[in-house]
PDB file of C-alpha atoms in Angstrom:
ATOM      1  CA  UNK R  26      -5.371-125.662  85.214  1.00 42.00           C
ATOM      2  CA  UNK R  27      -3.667-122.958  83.048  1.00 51.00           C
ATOM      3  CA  UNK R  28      -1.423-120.673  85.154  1.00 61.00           C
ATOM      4  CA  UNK R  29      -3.134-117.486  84.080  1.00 74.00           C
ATOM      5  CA  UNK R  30      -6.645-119.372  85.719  1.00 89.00           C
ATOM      6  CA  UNK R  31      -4.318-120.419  88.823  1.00 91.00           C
ATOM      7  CA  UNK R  32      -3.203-116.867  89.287  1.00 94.00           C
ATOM      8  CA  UNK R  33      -6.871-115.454  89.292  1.00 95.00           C
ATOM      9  CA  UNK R  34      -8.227-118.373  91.264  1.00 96.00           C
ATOM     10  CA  UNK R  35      -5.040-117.490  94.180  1.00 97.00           C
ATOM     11  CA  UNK R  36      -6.266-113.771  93.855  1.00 97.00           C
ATOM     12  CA  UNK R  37      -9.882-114.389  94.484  1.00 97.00           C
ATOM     13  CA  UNK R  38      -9.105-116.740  97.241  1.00 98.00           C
ATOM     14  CA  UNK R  39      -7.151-114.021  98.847  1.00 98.00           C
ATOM     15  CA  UNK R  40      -9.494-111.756  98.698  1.00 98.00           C
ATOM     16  CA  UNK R  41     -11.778-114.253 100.650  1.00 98.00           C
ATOM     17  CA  UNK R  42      -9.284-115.403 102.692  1.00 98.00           C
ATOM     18  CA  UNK R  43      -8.459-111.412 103.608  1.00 98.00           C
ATOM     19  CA  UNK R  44     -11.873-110.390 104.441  1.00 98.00           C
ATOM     20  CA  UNK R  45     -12.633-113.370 106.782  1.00 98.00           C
ATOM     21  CA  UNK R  46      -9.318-112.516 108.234  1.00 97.00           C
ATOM     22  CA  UNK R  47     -10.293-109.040 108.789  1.00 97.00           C
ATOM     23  CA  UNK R  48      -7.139-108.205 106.948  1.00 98.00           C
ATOM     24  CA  UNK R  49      -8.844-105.033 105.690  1.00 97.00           C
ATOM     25  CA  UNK R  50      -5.458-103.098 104.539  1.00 96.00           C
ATOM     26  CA  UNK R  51      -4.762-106.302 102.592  1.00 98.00           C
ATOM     27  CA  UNK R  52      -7.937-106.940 100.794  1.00 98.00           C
ATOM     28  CA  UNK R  53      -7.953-103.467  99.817  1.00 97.00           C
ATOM     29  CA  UNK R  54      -4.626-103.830  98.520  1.00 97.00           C
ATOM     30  CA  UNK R  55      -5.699-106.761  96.656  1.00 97.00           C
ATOM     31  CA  UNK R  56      -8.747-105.017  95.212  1.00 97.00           C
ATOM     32  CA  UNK R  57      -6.614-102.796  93.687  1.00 95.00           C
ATOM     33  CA  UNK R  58      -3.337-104.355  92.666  1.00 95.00           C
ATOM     34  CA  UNK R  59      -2.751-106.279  89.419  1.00 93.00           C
ATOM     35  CA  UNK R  60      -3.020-110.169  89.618  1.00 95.00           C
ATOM     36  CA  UNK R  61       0.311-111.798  89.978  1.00 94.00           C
ATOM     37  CA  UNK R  62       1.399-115.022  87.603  1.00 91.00           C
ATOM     38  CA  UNK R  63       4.321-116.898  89.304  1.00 87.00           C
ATOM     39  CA  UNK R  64       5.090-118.692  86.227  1.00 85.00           C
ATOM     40  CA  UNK R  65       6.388-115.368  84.407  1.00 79.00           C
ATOM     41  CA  UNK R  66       8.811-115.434  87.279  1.00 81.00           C
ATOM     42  CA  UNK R  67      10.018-119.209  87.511  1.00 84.00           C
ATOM     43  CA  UNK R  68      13.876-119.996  86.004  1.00 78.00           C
ATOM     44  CA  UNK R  69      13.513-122.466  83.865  1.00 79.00           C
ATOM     45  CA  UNK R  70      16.079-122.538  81.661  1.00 84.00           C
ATOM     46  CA  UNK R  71      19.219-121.885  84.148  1.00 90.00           C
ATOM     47  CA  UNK R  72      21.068-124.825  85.375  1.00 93.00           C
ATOM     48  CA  UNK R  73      20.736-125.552  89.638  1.00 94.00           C
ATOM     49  CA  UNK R  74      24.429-124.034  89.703  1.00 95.00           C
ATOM     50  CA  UNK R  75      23.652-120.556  87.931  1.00 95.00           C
ATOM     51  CA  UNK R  76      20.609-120.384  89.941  1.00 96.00           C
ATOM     52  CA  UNK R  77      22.210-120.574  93.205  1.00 97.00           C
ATOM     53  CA  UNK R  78      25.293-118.462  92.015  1.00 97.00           C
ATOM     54  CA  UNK R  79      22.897-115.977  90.559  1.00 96.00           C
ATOM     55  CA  UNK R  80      20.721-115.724  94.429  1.00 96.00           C
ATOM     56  CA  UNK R  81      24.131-115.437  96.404  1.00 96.00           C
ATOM     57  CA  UNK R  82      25.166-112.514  94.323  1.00 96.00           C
ATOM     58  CA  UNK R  83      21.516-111.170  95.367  1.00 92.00           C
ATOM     59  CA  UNK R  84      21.992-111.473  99.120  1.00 90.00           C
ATOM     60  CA  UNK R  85      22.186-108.218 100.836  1.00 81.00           C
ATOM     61  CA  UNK R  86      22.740-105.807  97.538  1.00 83.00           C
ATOM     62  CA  UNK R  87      20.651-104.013  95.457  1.00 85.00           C
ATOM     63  CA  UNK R  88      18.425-105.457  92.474  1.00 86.00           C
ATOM     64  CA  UNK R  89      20.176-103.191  90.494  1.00 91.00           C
ATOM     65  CA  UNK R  90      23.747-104.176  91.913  1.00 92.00           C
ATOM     66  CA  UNK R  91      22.841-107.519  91.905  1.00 93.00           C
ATOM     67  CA  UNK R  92      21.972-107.261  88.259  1.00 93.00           C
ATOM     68  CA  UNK R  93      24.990-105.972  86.867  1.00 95.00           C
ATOM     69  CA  UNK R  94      27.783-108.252  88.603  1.00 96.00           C
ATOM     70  CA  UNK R  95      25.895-111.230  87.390  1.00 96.00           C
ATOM     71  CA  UNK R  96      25.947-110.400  83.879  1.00 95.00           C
ATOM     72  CA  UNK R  97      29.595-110.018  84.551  1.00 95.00           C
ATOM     73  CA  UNK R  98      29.854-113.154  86.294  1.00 96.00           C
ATOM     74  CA  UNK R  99      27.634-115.159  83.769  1.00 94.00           C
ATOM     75  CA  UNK R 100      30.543-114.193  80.795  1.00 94.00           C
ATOM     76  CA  UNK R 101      32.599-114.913  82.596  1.00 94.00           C
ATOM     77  CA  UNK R 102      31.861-118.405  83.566  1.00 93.00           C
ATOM     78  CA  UNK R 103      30.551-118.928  80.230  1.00 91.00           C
ATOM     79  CA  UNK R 104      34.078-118.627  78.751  1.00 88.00           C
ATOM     80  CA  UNK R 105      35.290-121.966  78.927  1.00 78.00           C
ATOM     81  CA  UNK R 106      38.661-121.421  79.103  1.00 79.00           C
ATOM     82  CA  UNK R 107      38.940-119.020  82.004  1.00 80.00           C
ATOM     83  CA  UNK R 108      40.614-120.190  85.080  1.00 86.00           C
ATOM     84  CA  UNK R 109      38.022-119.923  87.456  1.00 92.00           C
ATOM     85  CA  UNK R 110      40.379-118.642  90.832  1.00 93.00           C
ATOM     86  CA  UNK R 111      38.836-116.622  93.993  1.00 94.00           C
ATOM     87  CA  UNK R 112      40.891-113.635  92.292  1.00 94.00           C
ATOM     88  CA  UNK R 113      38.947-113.758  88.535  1.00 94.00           C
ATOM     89  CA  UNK R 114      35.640-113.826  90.421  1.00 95.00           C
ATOM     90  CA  UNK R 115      36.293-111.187  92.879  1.00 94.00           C
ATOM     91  CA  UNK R 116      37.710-109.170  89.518  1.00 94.00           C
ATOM     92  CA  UNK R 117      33.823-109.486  88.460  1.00 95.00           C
ATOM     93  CA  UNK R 118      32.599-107.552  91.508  1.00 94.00           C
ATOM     94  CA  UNK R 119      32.391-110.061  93.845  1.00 95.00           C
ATOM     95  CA  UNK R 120      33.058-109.343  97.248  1.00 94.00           C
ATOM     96  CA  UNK R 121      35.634-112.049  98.752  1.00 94.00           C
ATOM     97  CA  UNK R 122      33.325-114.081 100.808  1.00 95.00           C
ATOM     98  CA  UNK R 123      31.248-114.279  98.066  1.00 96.00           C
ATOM     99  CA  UNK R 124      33.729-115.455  95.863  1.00 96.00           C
ATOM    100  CA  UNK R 125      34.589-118.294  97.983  1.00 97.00           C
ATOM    101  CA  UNK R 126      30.816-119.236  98.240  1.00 97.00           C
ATOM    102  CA  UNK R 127      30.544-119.005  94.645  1.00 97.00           C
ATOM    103  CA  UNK R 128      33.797-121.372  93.934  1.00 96.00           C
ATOM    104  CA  UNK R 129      32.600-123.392  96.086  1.00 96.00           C
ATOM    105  CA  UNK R 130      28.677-124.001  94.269  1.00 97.00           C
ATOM    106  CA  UNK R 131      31.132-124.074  90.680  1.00 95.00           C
ATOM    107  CA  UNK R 132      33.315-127.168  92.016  1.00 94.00           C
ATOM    108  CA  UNK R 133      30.531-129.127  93.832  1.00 95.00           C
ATOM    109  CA  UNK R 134      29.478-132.528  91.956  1.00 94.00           C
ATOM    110  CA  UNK R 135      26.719-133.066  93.940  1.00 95.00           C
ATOM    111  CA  UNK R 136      25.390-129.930  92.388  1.00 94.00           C
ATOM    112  CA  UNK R 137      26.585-130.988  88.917  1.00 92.00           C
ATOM    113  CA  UNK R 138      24.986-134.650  89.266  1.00 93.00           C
ATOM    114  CA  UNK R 139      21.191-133.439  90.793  1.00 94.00           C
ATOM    115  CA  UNK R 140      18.566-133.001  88.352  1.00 93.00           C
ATOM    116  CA  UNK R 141      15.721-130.619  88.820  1.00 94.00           C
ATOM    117  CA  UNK R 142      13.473-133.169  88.738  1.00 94.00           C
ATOM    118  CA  UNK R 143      14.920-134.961  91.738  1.00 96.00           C
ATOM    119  CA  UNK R 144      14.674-131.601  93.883  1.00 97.00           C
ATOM    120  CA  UNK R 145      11.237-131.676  93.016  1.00 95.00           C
ATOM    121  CA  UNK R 146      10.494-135.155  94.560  1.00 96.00           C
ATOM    122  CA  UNK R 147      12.160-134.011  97.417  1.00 97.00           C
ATOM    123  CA  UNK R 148      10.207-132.573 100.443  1.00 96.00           C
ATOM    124  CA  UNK R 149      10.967-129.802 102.175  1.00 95.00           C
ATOM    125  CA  UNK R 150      13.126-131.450 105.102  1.00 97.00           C
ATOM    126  CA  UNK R 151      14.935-133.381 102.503  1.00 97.00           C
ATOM    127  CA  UNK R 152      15.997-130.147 100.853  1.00 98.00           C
ATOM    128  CA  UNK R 153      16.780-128.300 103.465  1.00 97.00           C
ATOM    129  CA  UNK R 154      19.452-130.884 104.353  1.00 97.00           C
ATOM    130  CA  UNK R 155      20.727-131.004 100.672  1.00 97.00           C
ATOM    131  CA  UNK R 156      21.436-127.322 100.567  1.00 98.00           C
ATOM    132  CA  UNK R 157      21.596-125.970 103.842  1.00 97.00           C
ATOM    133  CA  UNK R 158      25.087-127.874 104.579  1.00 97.00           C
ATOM    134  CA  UNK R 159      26.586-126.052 101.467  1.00 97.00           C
ATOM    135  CA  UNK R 160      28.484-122.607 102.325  1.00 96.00           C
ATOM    136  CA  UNK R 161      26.452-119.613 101.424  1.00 96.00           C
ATOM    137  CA  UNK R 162      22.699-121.100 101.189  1.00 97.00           C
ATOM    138  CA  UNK R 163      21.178-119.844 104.147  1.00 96.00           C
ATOM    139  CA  UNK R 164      17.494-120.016 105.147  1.00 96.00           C
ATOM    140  CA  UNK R 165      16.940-117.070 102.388  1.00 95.00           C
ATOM    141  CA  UNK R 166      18.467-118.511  99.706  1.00 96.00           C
ATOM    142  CA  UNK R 167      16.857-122.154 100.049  1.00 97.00           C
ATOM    143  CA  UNK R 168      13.904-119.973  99.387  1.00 97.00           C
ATOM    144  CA  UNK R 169      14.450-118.356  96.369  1.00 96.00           C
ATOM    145  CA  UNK R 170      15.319-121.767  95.544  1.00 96.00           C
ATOM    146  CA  UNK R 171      12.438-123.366  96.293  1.00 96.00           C
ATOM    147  CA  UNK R 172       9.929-120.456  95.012  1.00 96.00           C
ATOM    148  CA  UNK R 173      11.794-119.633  91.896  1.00 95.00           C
ATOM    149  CA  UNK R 174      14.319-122.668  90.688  1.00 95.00           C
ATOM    150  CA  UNK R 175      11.354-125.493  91.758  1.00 95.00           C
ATOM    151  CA  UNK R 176       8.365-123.413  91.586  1.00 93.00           C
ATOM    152  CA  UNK R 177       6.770-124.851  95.228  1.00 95.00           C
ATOM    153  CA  UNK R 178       3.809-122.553  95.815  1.00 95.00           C
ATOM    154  CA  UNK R 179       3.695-122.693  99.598  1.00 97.00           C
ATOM    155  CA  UNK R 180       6.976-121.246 100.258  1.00 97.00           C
ATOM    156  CA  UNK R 181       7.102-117.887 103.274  1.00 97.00           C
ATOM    157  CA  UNK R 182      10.672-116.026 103.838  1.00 96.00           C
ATOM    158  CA  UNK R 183       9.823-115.137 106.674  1.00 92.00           C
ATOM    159  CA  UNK R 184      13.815-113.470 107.346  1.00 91.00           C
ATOM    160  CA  UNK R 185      12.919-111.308 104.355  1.00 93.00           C
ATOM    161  CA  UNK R 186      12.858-107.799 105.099  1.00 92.00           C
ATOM    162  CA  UNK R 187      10.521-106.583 102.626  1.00 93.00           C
ATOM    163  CA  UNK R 188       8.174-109.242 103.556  1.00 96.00           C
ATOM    164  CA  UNK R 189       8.770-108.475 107.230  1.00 95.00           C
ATOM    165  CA  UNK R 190       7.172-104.723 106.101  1.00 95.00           C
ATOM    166  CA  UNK R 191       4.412-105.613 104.103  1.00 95.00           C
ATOM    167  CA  UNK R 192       3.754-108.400 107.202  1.00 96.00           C
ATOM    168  CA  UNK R 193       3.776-105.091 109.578  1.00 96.00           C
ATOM    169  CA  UNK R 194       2.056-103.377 107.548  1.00 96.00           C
ATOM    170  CA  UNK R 195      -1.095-105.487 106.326  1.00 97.00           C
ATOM    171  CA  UNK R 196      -1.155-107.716 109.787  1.00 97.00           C
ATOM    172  CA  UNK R 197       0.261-105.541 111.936  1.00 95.00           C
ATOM    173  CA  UNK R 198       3.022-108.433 112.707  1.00 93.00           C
ATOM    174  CA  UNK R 199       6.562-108.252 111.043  1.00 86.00           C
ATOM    175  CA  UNK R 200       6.711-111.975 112.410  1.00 91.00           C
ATOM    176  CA  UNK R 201       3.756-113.253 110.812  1.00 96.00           C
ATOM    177  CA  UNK R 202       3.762-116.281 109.111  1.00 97.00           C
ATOM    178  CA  UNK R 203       1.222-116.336 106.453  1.00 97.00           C
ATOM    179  CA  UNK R 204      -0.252-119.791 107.033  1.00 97.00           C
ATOM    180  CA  UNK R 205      -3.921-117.694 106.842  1.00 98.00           C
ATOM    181  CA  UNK R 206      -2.572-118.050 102.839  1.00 98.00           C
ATOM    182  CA  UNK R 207      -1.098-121.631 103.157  1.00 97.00           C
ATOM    183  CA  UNK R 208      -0.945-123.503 100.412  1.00 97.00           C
ATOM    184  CA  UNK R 209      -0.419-120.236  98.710  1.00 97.00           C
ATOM    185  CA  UNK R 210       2.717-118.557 100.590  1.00 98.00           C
ATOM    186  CA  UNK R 211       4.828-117.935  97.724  1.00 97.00           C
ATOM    187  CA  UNK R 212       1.987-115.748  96.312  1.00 97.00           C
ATOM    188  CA  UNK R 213       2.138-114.235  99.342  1.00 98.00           C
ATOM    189  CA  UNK R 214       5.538-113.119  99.539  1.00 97.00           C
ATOM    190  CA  UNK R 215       5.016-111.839  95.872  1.00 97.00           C
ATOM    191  CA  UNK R 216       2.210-109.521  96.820  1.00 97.00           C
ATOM    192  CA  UNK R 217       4.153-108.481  99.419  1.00 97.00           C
ATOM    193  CA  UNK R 218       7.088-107.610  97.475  1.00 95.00           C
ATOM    194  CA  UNK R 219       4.825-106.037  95.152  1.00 94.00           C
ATOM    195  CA  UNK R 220       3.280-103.885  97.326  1.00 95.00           C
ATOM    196  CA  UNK R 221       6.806-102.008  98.363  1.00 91.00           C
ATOM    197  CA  UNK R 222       6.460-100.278  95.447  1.00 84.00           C
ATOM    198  CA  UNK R 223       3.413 -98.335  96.726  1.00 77.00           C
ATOM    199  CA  UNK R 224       4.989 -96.629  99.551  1.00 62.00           C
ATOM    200  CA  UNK R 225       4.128 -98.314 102.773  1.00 63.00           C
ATOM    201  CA  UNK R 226       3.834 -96.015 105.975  1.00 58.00           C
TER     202      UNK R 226
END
């Protein structure tokens, strides 16, 4: 089916899904909100390495932040004939542990040599033991990974604290799991995200 028609189909569901749930805050929320379309938000044309380089410089910083050392960081890795040392990539913002993470994704041909394709074969244990063993992809990251980099729909960061408030807010759990949405998780997490922007209590 067309994406927009998978995006209205998810919404509709979760409004079902919502109401049987008694997840009144949540349906109402979802009466009200636009209808999200995950494929506006999937990377497609970024390589695995920029991806992952891109989330690192995400973790714990603001969007804004986040946004403006990676456009630093993208020139410079761009330029071909920079030396790429711990010292030029903490000169682009980068904090040094960061940098070392970051070197580390650059210079690993494992990386270089996986398609996106393959990842997609892959299931979920499989790709947590491809990516978890590299330095700086945590649970969080793998995430983003899978949600945004592979597009897998069923995908719940459950560490993530803005979905940890919209959890506590709608379901009265910040440790809730979403599988009352499963196989629809990532959407999930979107309307979760989403709905930080209305000013939770």
């Amino acid at each position: 089916m067309a994406n927009d028609s998978k995006s209205t189909q998810v919404h509709k569901l979760f409004l079902k899904i919502s109401k049987q749930n008694k997840h009144k805050e949540f349906y109402n929320y979802l009466k009200t909100t636009k209808i999200i379309n995950i494929d506006s938000r999937l990377n497609k044309d970024i390589s695995l390495q920029f991806f992952i380089i891109k989330t690192i410089i995400g973790q714990q910083v603001s969007v804004s932040a986040a946004r403006s050392i990676w456009k630093k960081v993208e020139i410079f890795l761009e330029n071909k004939n920079n030396n790429i040392s711990l010292k030029a990539l903490a000169n682009c913002g980068l904090s040094r542990p960061k940098a070392k993470y970051i070197h580390g994704v650059i210079n690993n041909e494992e990386l270089q040599l996986t398609s996106k394709r393959t990842l997609q074969t892959m299931q979920d244990q499989e790709l947590s033991e491809f990516f978890l063993k590299i330095k700086g992809i945590g649970p969080w990251t793998l995430g983003i990974i899978k949600m945004f980099y592979l597009g897998h729909s069923d995908t719940y960061l459950s560490g993530d604290l803005g979905v940890k408030k919209g959890a506590l807010y709608f379901f009265k759990d910040s440790k809730y799991m979403g599988e009352d949405y499963s196989p629809y998780k990532t959407y999930l997490c979107l309307y979760l995200w989403q709905s930080l922007s209305t000013n939770l209590d």
